[in-house]
Amino acid sequence: MSTAFAVQASEPDNYYGYRRFKKGAFEFHRDEYFVHIRWPKGTHTMAADIFLRALQRDIAWNFFYGTVNFDGVFGTLNHYGTVDMFAGRFNDAYRKAGRDYNETYKSEDLMATFKAILEDWTNRGYDPFAAPEETKQPYGRKDGDNKRAIERQRVTAKRMVGLPGDTPQRSDAGGYPVNRHFADVPQDQPEVYPEPGFEGEVSAFNLFAYLSRSDVTWNPSVCSVVKDSLYCPTSEEFILPVEHGNDRVEWFMQLSDEIIWEIKRKETGAPRARVVCRAGDICAMPADIRHQGFSPKRSMLLVWENNSNAIPALIESGKAPVVPVVF
Amino acid sequence: MTDVKTVFGSLRNYQKGGVEVIDDDPRNYVFSNVFEVAEKSQPYERVAVGKNFDYVIEALRAEGTSPWYACAHDEFALVMDGRVEVRLMKPETPLVPSDKSGALRLTAAPSGRKMGRVVAGRGHMTLLPKGSAYQFHADQPSVVTIQTIQGDVTVERWADICQTK
Ligand SMILES: [Fe+2]
C-alpha cells in the first residue's frame, strides 16, 4: 500500500537507531530518553513517553475535537479536513514574545508523518495506549517495534454496542480479558426477553463489564448514539497524555472511582480550577479551557460529546456561550 | 483472589467531589451528582444533569412503576444503582410526531404489540428504540440516567442541583 502523502524521514541514526523526521519547517528527532522538536523560531524537548502517548492519542482520534496539547508548547489544532501543527501557539509567554509558530496541512498529510514517527519510535514491548504499570519502558536505543499495539482501531458504535451488525461486546474469547484493576467488577448480563420479531430492538448490555475489559486508557470510544449526541465512555489510569482544549463543551460523568482534573485557560495555559470527580459526579468542561485528568486507579469515565459540526463556529463567533447552561 | 476495590456510587453511598476554584466560577462546570439528584427527586422526575445544546442527560429515581413514555428517536437508559425492569411496546399508530424531540409522557398504556422487556442491573445499558413506548418498574429505589434530547418531560433546576460556590 502506498500513501498519497510523502513522509520525509532520514536513514536510521548510526548510534540511536531512530530516524529523524521533517514536516514543513518542523524537525523531530529522538534519543534514548527525549524527543527534540525544532522549528524556525525555537526548539523544544519532551520525555519520549509523554510525546509517544500524546502522539498515539492524536493519531487514534484523528486529531480529535479542537486542540490537542502534547504539553504546554507543542500540539495540534483540528479544523476537520485541515489541521494546524503548532509550537507556543497556546502559551502566553511564547505568544507575547512572538515566538509561537504554526503550520497548516491537509489532515491526511500530517497524519502520514505522525504515523511514521510513532511506528519508528515505539519499541518492542512498549504500548503507548497502556498505563505505565502495564507496559515496558519506552526508553533506550531503537529495539524492534510494536505495530500491533499502535494500529488498534478506535471503537465507534453506530447505534449501540451489542446490537446486530454493530460493535460487538468484549469477552475473554475475543481477546479482551478483565483488566487487573477491575477484577471485582461484576460480569453479569441484563435479562433480555424480546417478543418474536423484536429480537434486534429489545437489547441491552453491561457497559461497566464492557469497560472493565478495555485494553487501552484515555481512548474515548462511541458506545451509544442519539443523532449527534455521542456517549464515549473510556477507562482511565495515570495521566491523560494530552491537555485537551475542546472547541465545544464536553461533559464528564464519572462512572467509577476518581479522576482529578486540572483546568487551565485554553489560550494562555493559566490555571483556573481543579475538579475532583467521584462515582456519580457529572460536570461540563467549558469551551474556553484545556483539561488534563489524573486517575489514581483505573476508573470508568463517560465522556459525552456533541458531534454537530456547526458548534465550533457558533462558539468562536460568540453566537453560542462557552458554557452549556447559565443559571 | 484480588484485593482491588472498584468504587461505584449508589443512592445510599456516594461521595461527591467538587470544583476547587483557583481563578474561576464553579457554575461554569455545572457540577452535580446523579445519586444526590435522584435522592432529592420525586420518583420518575426526569431531571437534566447534563445539557449540550438540544441534547440532555436526565437522571431519575426509579421507584415503583413509571408512567408510559413514547419518543420519536432512540434513547438509552443506563442503570447506575439498583435493578430496573424496562417494558417495551410497539404502538399501533405513532404516538409522537417524527420531528418531535424528547420523550412524551402518555396518559395511559398504549394499545399495540408487546415488544418485550429487559431487567437491567447496575451498569447495564438498555436501548429505548425510536417509535416505541416504554415503562420502568423498580421494586427498590434505583437510579437511571437517560441519554436523550430535551423534551416536555425534562425538568431543569440547575441552581438547586449544581455547585454554586
Ligand atoms: Fe476532552
CSV table of N, CA and C in Angstrom, one decimal, chain A residues 159-160 163 180-186 188-196 198 200-208 223-231 249-251 253-257 263 265 271-286 289 297 300 302 304-306 311 314-315 320 323-325 327, chain B residues 2 4-9 14-35 49-57 73-76 78-80 83 88 90 98 100-101 113-127 129-130 145-149 156 158-160 162-164:
chain,number,residue,atom,x,y,z
A,159,ARG,N,-25.1,2.6,16.6
A,159,ARG,CA,-26.3,2.8,17.4
A,159,ARG,C,-26.0,2.5,18.9
A,160,MET,N,-25.7,1.2,19.1
A,160,MET,CA,-25.3,0.8,20.5
A,160,MET,C,-24.5,-0.5,20.4
A,163,LEU,N,-25.7,-4.5,19.5
A,163,LEU,CA,-26.8,-4.7,18.5
A,163,LEU,C,-26.3,-5.5,17.3
A,180,ARG,N,-6.8,-5.9,35.4
A,180,ARG,CA,-6.4,-6.2,36.8
A,180,ARG,C,-7.0,-5.3,37.8
A,181,HIS,N,-7.2,-4.0,37.4
A,181,HIS,CA,-7.8,-3.0,38.3
A,181,HIS,C,-9.3,-3.2,38.4
A,182,PHE,N,-9.9,-3.9,37.5
A,182,PHE,CA,-11.4,-4.1,37.5
A,182,PHE,C,-11.8,-5.6,37.8
A,183,ALA,N,-10.9,-6.3,38.5
A,183,ALA,CA,-11.1,-7.7,38.7
A,183,ALA,C,-12.4,-8.0,39.5
A,184,ASP,N,-12.8,-7.0,40.3
A,184,ASP,CA,-14.0,-7.1,41.1
A,184,ASP,C,-15.3,-6.6,40.4
A,185,VAL,N,-15.2,-6.2,39.2
A,185,VAL,CA,-16.4,-5.7,38.5
A,185,VAL,C,-17.3,-6.8,38.0
A,186,PRO,N,-18.6,-6.8,38.5
A,186,PRO,CA,-19.5,-7.9,38.1
A,186,PRO,C,-19.6,-8.0,36.6
A,188,ASP,N,-22.1,-9.8,35.1
A,188,ASP,CA,-23.4,-10.3,34.8
A,188,ASP,C,-24.0,-9.6,33.6
A,189,GLN,N,-25.0,-10.2,32.9
A,189,GLN,CA,-25.6,-9.6,31.8
A,189,GLN,C,-27.1,-9.3,32.1
A,190,PRO,N,-27.6,-8.2,31.5
A,190,PRO,CA,-29.1,-7.9,31.7
A,190,PRO,C,-29.9,-9.1,31.2
A,191,GLU,N,-31.1,-9.3,31.8
A,191,GLU,CA,-32.0,-10.2,31.3
A,191,GLU,C,-32.8,-9.6,30.2
A,192,VAL,N,-32.8,-10.2,29.0
A,192,VAL,CA,-33.4,-9.6,27.8
A,192,VAL,C,-34.5,-10.6,27.3
A,193,TYR,N,-35.7,-10.2,27.2
A,193,TYR,CA,-36.8,-11.0,26.8
A,193,TYR,C,-37.6,-10.4,25.7
A,194,PRO,N,-37.1,-10.5,24.5
A,194,PRO,CA,-37.8,-10.0,23.3
A,194,PRO,C,-39.0,-10.9,22.9
A,195,GLU,N,-40.0,-10.2,22.5
A,195,GLU,CA,-41.1,-11.0,21.8
A,195,GLU,C,-40.7,-11.3,20.4
A,196,PRO,N,-41.2,-12.4,19.8
A,196,PRO,CA,-40.8,-12.7,18.4
A,196,PRO,C,-40.9,-11.5,17.5
A,198,PHE,N,-39.0,-8.9,17.6
A,198,PHE,CA,-38.3,-7.7,18.1
A,198,PHE,C,-36.9,-8.0,18.7
A,200,GLY,N,-34.0,-7.8,17.5
A,200,GLY,CA,-33.0,-6.8,17.2
A,200,GLY,C,-33.1,-5.5,17.8
A,201,GLU,N,-34.3,-5.2,18.4
A,201,GLU,CA,-34.6,-3.9,19.0
A,201,GLU,C,-34.7,-4.0,20.5
A,202,VAL,N,-35.1,-5.1,21.1
A,202,VAL,CA,-35.1,-5.2,22.6
A,202,VAL,C,-33.7,-5.7,22.9
A,203,SER,N,-32.9,-4.8,23.4
A,203,SER,CA,-31.4,-5.1,23.5
A,203,SER,C,-30.8,-4.3,24.7
A,204,ALA,N,-29.9,-4.9,25.4
A,204,ALA,CA,-29.2,-4.3,26.5
A,204,ALA,C,-27.9,-5.0,26.6
A,205,PHE,N,-26.9,-4.3,27.3
A,205,PHE,CA,-25.6,-4.9,27.5
A,205,PHE,C,-25.0,-4.3,28.8
A,206,ASN,N,-24.0,-5.0,29.4
A,206,ASN,CA,-23.4,-4.5,30.6
A,206,ASN,C,-22.2,-3.6,30.2
A,207,LEU,N,-22.5,-2.3,30.3
A,207,LEU,CA,-21.5,-1.3,29.9
A,207,LEU,C,-20.3,-1.3,30.9
A,208,PHE,N,-20.6,-1.5,32.2
A,208,PHE,CA,-19.5,-1.5,33.1
A,208,PHE,C,-18.5,-2.7,32.9
A,223,CYS,N,-20.2,4.4,22.2
A,223,CYS,CA,-20.9,3.2,22.6
A,223,CYS,C,-22.4,3.3,22.4
A,224,SER,N,-23.0,4.6,22.3
A,224,SER,CA,-24.4,4.7,22.1
A,224,SER,C,-24.6,6.1,21.4
A,225,VAL,N,-25.6,6.2,20.5
A,225,VAL,CA,-25.7,7.4,19.7
A,225,VAL,C,-27.2,7.8,19.6
A,226,VAL,N,-27.4,9.1,20.0
A,226,VAL,CA,-28.7,9.8,19.7
A,226,VAL,C,-28.4,10.9,18.8
A,227,LYS,N,-28.5,10.7,17.5
A,227,LYS,CA,-28.2,11.7,16.5
A,227,LYS,C,-26.8,12.2,16.7
A,228,ASP,N,-26.5,13.5,17.1
A,228,ASP,CA,-25.2,14.0,17.3
A,228,ASP,C,-24.7,13.8,18.7
A,229,SER,N,-25.5,13.2,19.6
A,229,SER,CA,-25.1,13.0,21.0
A,229,SER,C,-24.4,11.7,21.1
A,230,LEU,N,-23.1,11.7,21.4
A,230,LEU,CA,-22.3,10.5,21.4
A,230,LEU,C,-21.9,10.3,22.9
A,231,TYR,N,-22.2,9.1,23.4
A,231,TYR,CA,-21.6,8.6,24.6
A,231,TYR,C,-20.3,7.9,24.3
A,249,VAL,N,-18.3,22.5,24.2
A,249,VAL,CA,-18.4,22.0,25.5
A,249,VAL,C,-18.5,20.4,25.5
A,250,GLU,N,-17.7,19.8,26.4
A,250,GLU,CA,-17.9,18.3,26.5
A,250,GLU,C,-18.3,18.1,28.0
A,251,TRP,N,-18.8,16.9,28.3
A,251,TRP,CA,-19.3,16.6,29.6
A,251,TRP,C,-18.6,15.3,30.1
A,253,MET,N,-19.2,12.2,33.0
A,253,MET,CA,-19.9,11.6,34.1
A,253,MET,C,-18.9,10.5,34.6
A,254,GLN,N,-18.5,10.6,35.8
A,254,GLN,CA,-17.6,9.6,36.4
A,254,GLN,C,-18.4,8.4,36.8
A,255,LEU,N,-18.1,7.3,36.2
A,255,LEU,CA,-18.9,6.0,36.5
A,255,LEU,C,-18.3,5.2,37.6
A,256,SER,N,-17.0,5.3,37.8
A,256,SER,CA,-16.4,4.6,38.9
A,256,SER,C,-15.2,5.3,39.4
A,257,ASP,N,-14.9,5.2,40.7
A,257,ASP,CA,-13.6,5.6,41.2
A,257,ASP,C,-13.4,7.2,41.1
A,263,ILE,N,-7.6,22.3,35.3
A,263,ILE,CA,-8.3,23.1,34.3
A,263,ILE,C,-7.4,24.4,34.1
A,265,ARG,N,-6.7,27.9,31.3
A,265,ARG,CA,-7.3,28.7,30.2
A,265,ARG,C,-6.8,28.1,28.9
A,271,PRO,N,-3.7,28.6,35.1
A,271,PRO,CA,-4.6,27.7,35.9
A,271,PRO,C,-5.9,28.4,36.3
A,272,ARG,N,-7.0,27.7,36.2
A,272,ARG,CA,-8.4,28.2,36.6
A,272,ARG,C,-9.0,27.4,37.7
A,273,ALA,N,-8.9,26.1,37.7
A,273,ALA,CA,-9.6,25.3,38.7
A,273,ALA,C,-9.0,23.9,38.7
A,274,ARG,N,-9.3,23.2,39.8
A,274,ARG,CA,-9.2,21.7,39.9
A,274,ARG,C,-10.6,21.1,40.1
A,275,VAL,N,-10.9,20.1,39.4
A,275,VAL,CA,-12.2,19.5,39.6
A,275,VAL,C,-12.0,18.0,40.0
A,276,VAL,N,-12.6,17.7,41.1
A,276,VAL,CA,-12.5,16.3,41.6
A,276,VAL,C,-13.8,15.6,41.3
A,277,CYS,N,-13.7,14.5,40.5
A,277,CYS,CA,-14.9,13.8,40.1
A,277,CYS,C,-14.9,12.4,40.7
A,278,ARG,N,-16.0,12.0,41.5
A,278,ARG,CA,-16.1,10.7,42.0
A,278,ARG,C,-17.4,10.0,41.4
A,279,ALA,N,-17.6,8.7,41.7
A,279,ALA,CA,-18.6,8.0,41.0
A,279,ALA,C,-20.0,8.7,41.2
A,280,GLY,N,-20.6,9.0,40.1
A,280,GLY,CA,-21.9,9.6,40.0
A,280,GLY,C,-21.8,11.1,39.8
A,281,ASP,N,-20.6,11.7,39.9
A,281,ASP,CA,-20.5,13.1,39.6
A,281,ASP,C,-20.5,13.4,38.1
A,282,ILE,N,-21.2,14.5,37.8
A,282,ILE,CA,-21.2,14.9,36.4
A,282,ILE,C,-21.0,16.4,36.2
A,283,CYS,N,-20.1,16.7,35.3
A,283,CYS,CA,-19.8,18.1,35.1
A,283,CYS,C,-19.4,18.4,33.7
A,284,ALA,N,-19.5,19.7,33.3
A,284,ALA,CA,-19.2,20.2,32.0
A,284,ALA,C,-17.8,20.7,32.0
A,285,MET,N,-17.1,20.6,30.8
A,285,MET,CA,-15.9,21.3,30.6
A,285,MET,C,-16.2,22.4,29.6
A,286,PRO,N,-16.1,23.7,30.0
A,286,PRO,CA,-16.4,24.8,29.1
A,286,PRO,C,-15.5,24.8,27.9
A,289,ILE,N,-11.5,26.3,27.9
A,289,ILE,CA,-10.5,25.8,28.8
A,289,ILE,C,-9.7,24.7,28.1
A,297,LYS,N,-6.4,5.3,40.3
A,297,LYS,CA,-6.7,3.9,40.0
A,297,LYS,C,-7.4,3.8,38.6
A,300,MET,N,-13.7,4.3,35.4
A,300,MET,CA,-14.5,4.4,34.2
A,300,MET,C,-15.1,5.8,34.1
A,302,LEU,N,-17.4,8.4,31.6
A,302,LEU,CA,-18.3,8.6,30.4
A,302,LEU,C,-18.0,10.0,29.9
A,304,TRP,N,-19.0,12.7,27.2
A,304,TRP,CA,-20.2,12.9,26.4
A,304,TRP,C,-19.9,14.1,25.4
A,305,GLU,N,-20.0,13.8,24.1
A,305,GLU,CA,-19.7,14.8,23.1
A,305,GLU,C,-20.9,15.1,22.3
A,306,ASN,N,-21.0,16.4,21.8
A,306,ASN,CA,-22.0,16.8,20.8
A,306,ASN,C,-21.2,16.9,19.5
A,311,ILE,N,-21.0,23.6,15.7
A,311,ILE,CA,-20.8,24.2,17.0
A,311,ILE,C,-19.5,25.0,17.1
A,314,LEU,N,-20.1,28.5,15.9
A,314,LEU,CA,-21.0,29.2,16.8
A,314,LEU,C,-20.3,29.8,18.0
A,315,ILE,N,-19.4,28.9,18.6
A,315,ILE,CA,-18.7,29.3,19.8
A,315,ILE,C,-17.6,30.4,19.5
A,320,ALA,N,-22.8,31.3,20.4
A,320,ALA,CA,-23.1,30.4,21.5
A,320,ALA,C,-22.2,30.6,22.7
A,323,VAL,N,-20.2,28.1,28.0
A,323,VAL,CA,-20.7,27.2,29.0
A,323,VAL,C,-22.1,26.6,28.5
A,324,PRO,N,-22.5,25.4,28.9
A,324,PRO,CA,-23.7,24.8,28.4
A,324,PRO,C,-25.0,25.3,29.0
A,325,VAL,N,-24.9,25.8,30.2
A,325,VAL,CA,-26.1,26.2,30.9
A,325,VAL,C,-25.7,27.5,31.7
A,327,PHE,N,-27.1,29.7,34.8
A,327,PHE,CA,-28.2,29.7,35.8
A,327,PHE,C,-27.8,30.5,37.0
B,2,THR,N,-8.3,-11.2,44.6
B,2,THR,CA,-7.7,-9.9,44.4
B,2,THR,C,-8.2,-9.0,45.5
B,4,VAL,N,-8.4,-5.7,44.9
B,4,VAL,CA,-8.7,-4.5,44.2
B,4,VAL,C,-10.1,-4.1,44.5
B,5,LYS,N,-10.3,-2.8,44.7
B,5,LYS,CA,-11.7,-2.3,45.0
B,5,LYS,C,-12.1,-1.2,44.1
B,6,THR,N,-13.1,-1.5,43.2
B,6,THR,CA,-13.6,-0.5,42.3
B,6,THR,C,-14.8,0.1,43.0
B,7,VAL,N,-14.8,1.5,43.0
B,7,VAL,CA,-15.8,2.2,43.8
B,7,VAL,C,-16.9,2.7,42.8
B,8,PHE,N,-18.1,2.1,42.9
B,8,PHE,CA,-19.3,2.7,42.3
B,8,PHE,C,-20.1,3.4,43.3
B,9,GLY,N,-21.0,4.3,42.8
B,9,GLY,CA,-21.8,5.0,43.7
B,9,GLY,C,-23.2,4.4,43.8
B,14,TYR,N,-22.7,7.5,48.3
B,14,TYR,CA,-21.9,8.2,47.2
B,14,TYR,C,-21.1,9.3,47.9
B,15,GLN,N,-19.9,9.6,47.4
B,15,GLN,CA,-19.0,10.6,47.9
B,15,GLN,C,-18.8,11.6,46.8
B,16,LYS,N,-19.4,12.7,47.0
B,16,LYS,CA,-19.3,13.7,45.9
B,16,LYS,C,-18.0,14.4,45.9
B,17,GLY,N,-17.4,14.7,44.8
B,17,GLY,CA,-16.2,15.5,44.7
B,17,GLY,C,-16.7,17.0,44.5
B,18,GLY,N,-15.9,17.8,43.7
B,18,GLY,CA,-16.4,19.2,43.5
B,18,GLY,C,-15.3,20.0,42.8
B,19,VAL,N,-15.7,21.3,42.6
B,19,VAL,CA,-14.8,22.2,41.9
B,19,VAL,C,-14.0,23.0,43.0
B,20,GLU,N,-12.7,22.9,42.9
B,20,GLU,CA,-11.8,23.8,43.7
B,20,GLU,C,-11.3,24.9,42.8
B,21,VAL,N,-11.8,26.1,43.2
B,21,VAL,CA,-11.6,27.2,42.3
B,21,VAL,C,-10.2,27.8,42.5
B,22,ILE,N,-9.4,28.1,41.5
B,22,ILE,CA,-8.2,28.9,41.6
B,22,ILE,C,-8.5,30.3,41.1
B,23,ASP,N,-9.1,30.4,39.9
B,23,ASP,CA,-9.5,31.7,39.4
B,23,ASP,C,-10.7,31.5,38.4
B,24,ASP,N,-11.8,31.3,39.0
B,24,ASP,CA,-12.9,30.8,38.2
B,24,ASP,C,-14.3,30.9,39.0
B,25,ASP,N,-15.4,30.5,38.3
B,25,ASP,CA,-16.7,30.5,38.9
B,25,ASP,C,-17.1,29.0,38.8
B,26,PRO,N,-17.4,28.3,40.0
B,26,PRO,CA,-17.8,26.9,39.9
B,26,PRO,C,-19.0,26.6,39.0
B,27,ARG,N,-19.9,27.6,38.8
B,27,ARG,CA,-21.0,27.4,38.0
B,27,ARG,C,-20.6,27.0,36.6
B,28,ASN,N,-19.5,27.5,36.1
B,28,ASN,CA,-19.0,27.1,34.8
B,28,ASN,C,-19.0,25.6,34.5
B,29,TYR,N,-18.8,24.8,35.6
B,29,TYR,CA,-18.7,23.4,35.4
B,29,TYR,C,-20.0,22.6,35.6
B,30,VAL,N,-21.1,23.3,36.0
B,30,VAL,CA,-22.4,22.7,36.1
B,30,VAL,C,-22.3,21.3,36.8
B,31,PHE,N,-21.7,21.4,38.0
B,31,PHE,CA,-21.2,20.2,38.7
B,31,PHE,C,-22.4,19.6,39.6
B,32,SER,N,-22.8,18.4,39.4
B,32,SER,CA,-23.8,17.8,40.3
B,32,SER,C,-23.4,16.3,40.4
B,33,ASN,N,-24.3,15.6,41.1
B,33,ASN,CA,-24.1,14.1,41.3
B,33,ASN,C,-25.4,13.4,41.1
B,34,VAL,N,-25.4,12.4,40.2
B,34,VAL,CA,-26.7,11.8,39.8
B,34,VAL,C,-27.4,11.1,41.0
B,35,PHE,N,-26.6,10.6,42.0
B,35,PHE,CA,-27.2,9.9,43.1
B,35,PHE,C,-27.9,11.0,44.0
B,49,VAL,N,-29.2,16.6,34.1
B,49,VAL,CA,-27.9,16.8,34.9
B,49,VAL,C,-26.8,17.1,33.9
B,50,GLY,N,-27.1,17.0,32.6
B,50,GLY,CA,-26.2,17.4,31.5
B,50,GLY,C,-26.9,17.9,30.4
B,51,LYS,N,-26.4,19.0,29.7
B,51,LYS,CA,-27.1,19.6,28.6
B,51,LYS,C,-26.0,20.1,27.6
B,52,ASN,N,-26.2,19.8,26.3
B,52,ASN,CA,-25.3,20.3,25.3
B,52,ASN,C,-26.1,20.6,24.1
B,53,PHE,N,-26.5,21.9,24.0
B,53,PHE,CA,-27.5,22.4,23.0
B,53,PHE,C,-28.8,21.6,23.3
B,54,ASP,N,-29.3,20.9,22.3
B,54,ASP,CA,-30.6,20.2,22.5
B,54,ASP,C,-30.5,19.0,23.3
B,55,TYR,N,-29.3,18.4,23.4
B,55,TYR,CA,-29.2,17.1,24.0
B,55,TYR,C,-29.1,17.2,25.5
B,56,VAL,N,-29.6,16.2,26.2
B,56,VAL,CA,-29.5,16.2,27.6
B,56,VAL,C,-29.2,14.8,28.1
B,57,ILE,N,-28.7,14.7,29.3
B,57,ILE,CA,-28.7,13.5,30.1
B,57,ILE,C,-29.6,13.8,31.3
B,73,HIS,N,-37.3,9.3,18.7
B,73,HIS,CA,-35.9,9.0,18.4
B,73,HIS,C,-35.4,8.0,19.5
B,74,ASP,N,-34.2,7.4,19.2
B,74,ASP,CA,-33.6,6.4,20.2
B,74,ASP,C,-33.3,7.2,21.5
B,75,GLU,N,-33.4,6.5,22.6
B,75,GLU,CA,-32.9,6.9,23.9
B,75,GLU,C,-32.2,5.7,24.5
B,76,PHE,N,-31.3,6.0,25.5
B,76,PHE,CA,-30.6,4.9,26.1
B,76,PHE,C,-30.6,5.1,27.6
B,78,LEU,N,-29.3,4.0,31.3
B,78,LEU,CA,-28.2,3.3,32.0
B,78,LEU,C,-28.5,3.3,33.4
B,79,VAL,N,-28.5,2.0,34.0
B,79,VAL,CA,-28.8,1.9,35.4
B,79,VAL,C,-27.6,2.2,36.2
B,80,MET,N,-27.6,3.1,37.1
B,80,MET,CA,-26.4,3.5,37.9
B,80,MET,C,-26.5,2.8,39.3
B,83,ARG,N,-32.0,-2.1,40.4
B,83,ARG,CA,-32.4,-3.1,39.4
B,83,ARG,C,-33.8,-2.5,38.8
B,88,LEU,N,-41.4,-2.7,27.0
B,88,LEU,CA,-41.4,-2.0,25.7
B,88,LEU,C,-42.7,-2.5,24.9
B,90,LYS,N,-44.9,-1.6,21.0
B,90,LYS,CA,-44.9,-1.0,19.7
B,90,LYS,C,-46.3,-0.5,19.5
B,98,SER,N,-42.7,12.6,14.1
B,98,SER,CA,-41.4,12.1,13.8
B,98,SER,C,-40.3,13.2,14.1
B,100,LYS,N,-40.5,15.4,16.6
B,100,LYS,CA,-40.6,15.9,18.0
B,100,LYS,C,-39.5,15.3,18.8
B,101,SER,N,-38.8,16.2,19.5
B,101,SER,CA,-37.6,15.8,20.3
B,101,SER,C,-38.0,15.5,21.7
B,113,ARG,N,-48.5,-3.8,20.2
B,113,ARG,CA,-47.9,-5.1,20.4
B,113,ARG,C,-46.8,-5.0,21.5
B,114,LYS,N,-46.8,-6.0,22.3
B,114,LYS,CA,-45.7,-6.1,23.2
B,114,LYS,C,-44.4,-6.4,22.5
B,115,MET,N,-43.3,-5.6,22.8
B,115,MET,CA,-42.0,-5.8,22.1
B,115,MET,C,-41.2,-6.7,23.0
B,116,GLY,N,-41.4,-6.6,24.3
B,116,GLY,CA,-40.6,-7.4,25.2
B,116,GLY,C,-40.2,-6.6,26.4
B,117,ARG,N,-39.3,-7.2,27.2
B,117,ARG,CA,-38.8,-6.5,28.4
B,117,ARG,C,-37.4,-6.8,28.7
B,118,VAL,N,-36.8,-5.9,29.5
B,118,VAL,CA,-35.4,-6.1,29.9
B,118,VAL,C,-35.3,-5.8,31.4
B,119,VAL,N,-34.6,-6.7,32.1
B,119,VAL,CA,-34.3,-6.5,33.5
B,119,VAL,C,-32.9,-6.1,33.6
B,120,ALA,N,-32.6,-4.8,34.0
B,120,ALA,CA,-31.2,-4.3,34.0
B,120,ALA,C,-30.7,-4.0,35.4
B,121,GLY,N,-29.5,-4.4,35.6
B,121,GLY,CA,-28.9,-4.1,36.9
B,121,GLY,C,-27.8,-3.0,36.7
B,122,ARG,N,-27.0,-2.7,37.8
B,122,ARG,CA,-26.1,-1.6,37.7
B,122,ARG,C,-25.1,-1.8,36.6
B,123,GLY,N,-25.0,-0.7,35.8
B,123,GLY,CA,-24.0,-0.7,34.7
B,123,GLY,C,-24.6,-1.2,33.4
B,124,HIS,N,-25.8,-1.6,33.4
B,124,HIS,CA,-26.5,-2.2,32.2
B,124,HIS,C,-27.1,-1.0,31.4
B,125,MET,N,-26.9,-1.0,30.1
B,125,MET,CA,-27.5,0.0,29.3
B,125,MET,C,-28.5,-0.7,28.4
B,126,THR,N,-29.7,0.0,28.3
B,126,THR,CA,-30.8,-0.6,27.5
B,126,THR,C,-31.2,0.4,26.4
B,127,LEU,N,-31.4,-0.1,25.2
B,127,LEU,CA,-31.9,0.7,24.1
B,127,LEU,C,-33.4,0.9,24.3
B,129,PRO,N,-35.9,2.0,21.9
B,129,PRO,CA,-35.8,2.2,20.5
B,129,PRO,C,-36.9,3.3,20.0
B,130,LYS,N,-36.5,4.0,19.0
B,130,LYS,CA,-37.3,5.1,18.4
B,130,LYS,C,-38.7,4.5,18.0
B,145,THR,N,-29.9,6.9,34.4
B,145,THR,CA,-29.6,8.1,33.6
B,145,THR,C,-30.0,7.8,32.2
B,146,ILE,N,-30.6,8.8,31.5
B,146,ILE,CA,-31.1,8.6,30.1
B,146,ILE,C,-30.4,9.6,29.2
B,147,GLN,N,-29.8,9.0,28.1
B,147,GLN,CA,-29.2,9.8,27.0
B,147,GLN,C,-30.4,10.1,26.1
B,148,THR,N,-30.7,11.4,25.9
B,148,THR,CA,-31.9,11.8,25.1
B,148,THR,C,-31.8,13.2,24.6
B,149,ILE,N,-32.9,13.7,24.1
B,149,ILE,CA,-33.0,15.1,23.7
B,149,ILE,C,-34.0,15.8,24.6
B,156,GLU,N,-35.6,21.1,34.5
B,156,GLU,CA,-34.4,21.8,34.7
B,156,GLU,C,-34.4,22.5,36.0
B,158,TRP,N,-31.1,23.7,37.6
B,158,TRP,CA,-29.7,23.7,37.8
B,158,TRP,C,-29.2,24.4,39.1
B,159,ALA,N,-29.8,25.5,39.4
B,159,ALA,CA,-29.3,26.2,40.6
B,159,ALA,C,-29.5,25.4,41.9
B,160,ASP,N,-30.5,24.4,41.9
B,160,ASP,CA,-30.7,23.6,43.0
B,160,ASP,C,-29.7,22.4,43.1
B,162,CYS,N,-26.6,22.1,41.3
B,162,CYS,CA,-25.2,22.3,41.0
B,162,CYS,C,-24.5,23.1,42.1
B,163,GLN,N,-23.2,22.9,42.1
B,163,GLN,CA,-22.3,23.6,43.0
B,163,GLN,C,-22.3,25.1,42.5
B,164,THR,N,-22.5,26.0,43.4
B,164,THR,CA,-22.6,27.4,43.0
B,164,THR,C,-21.5,28.3,43.7
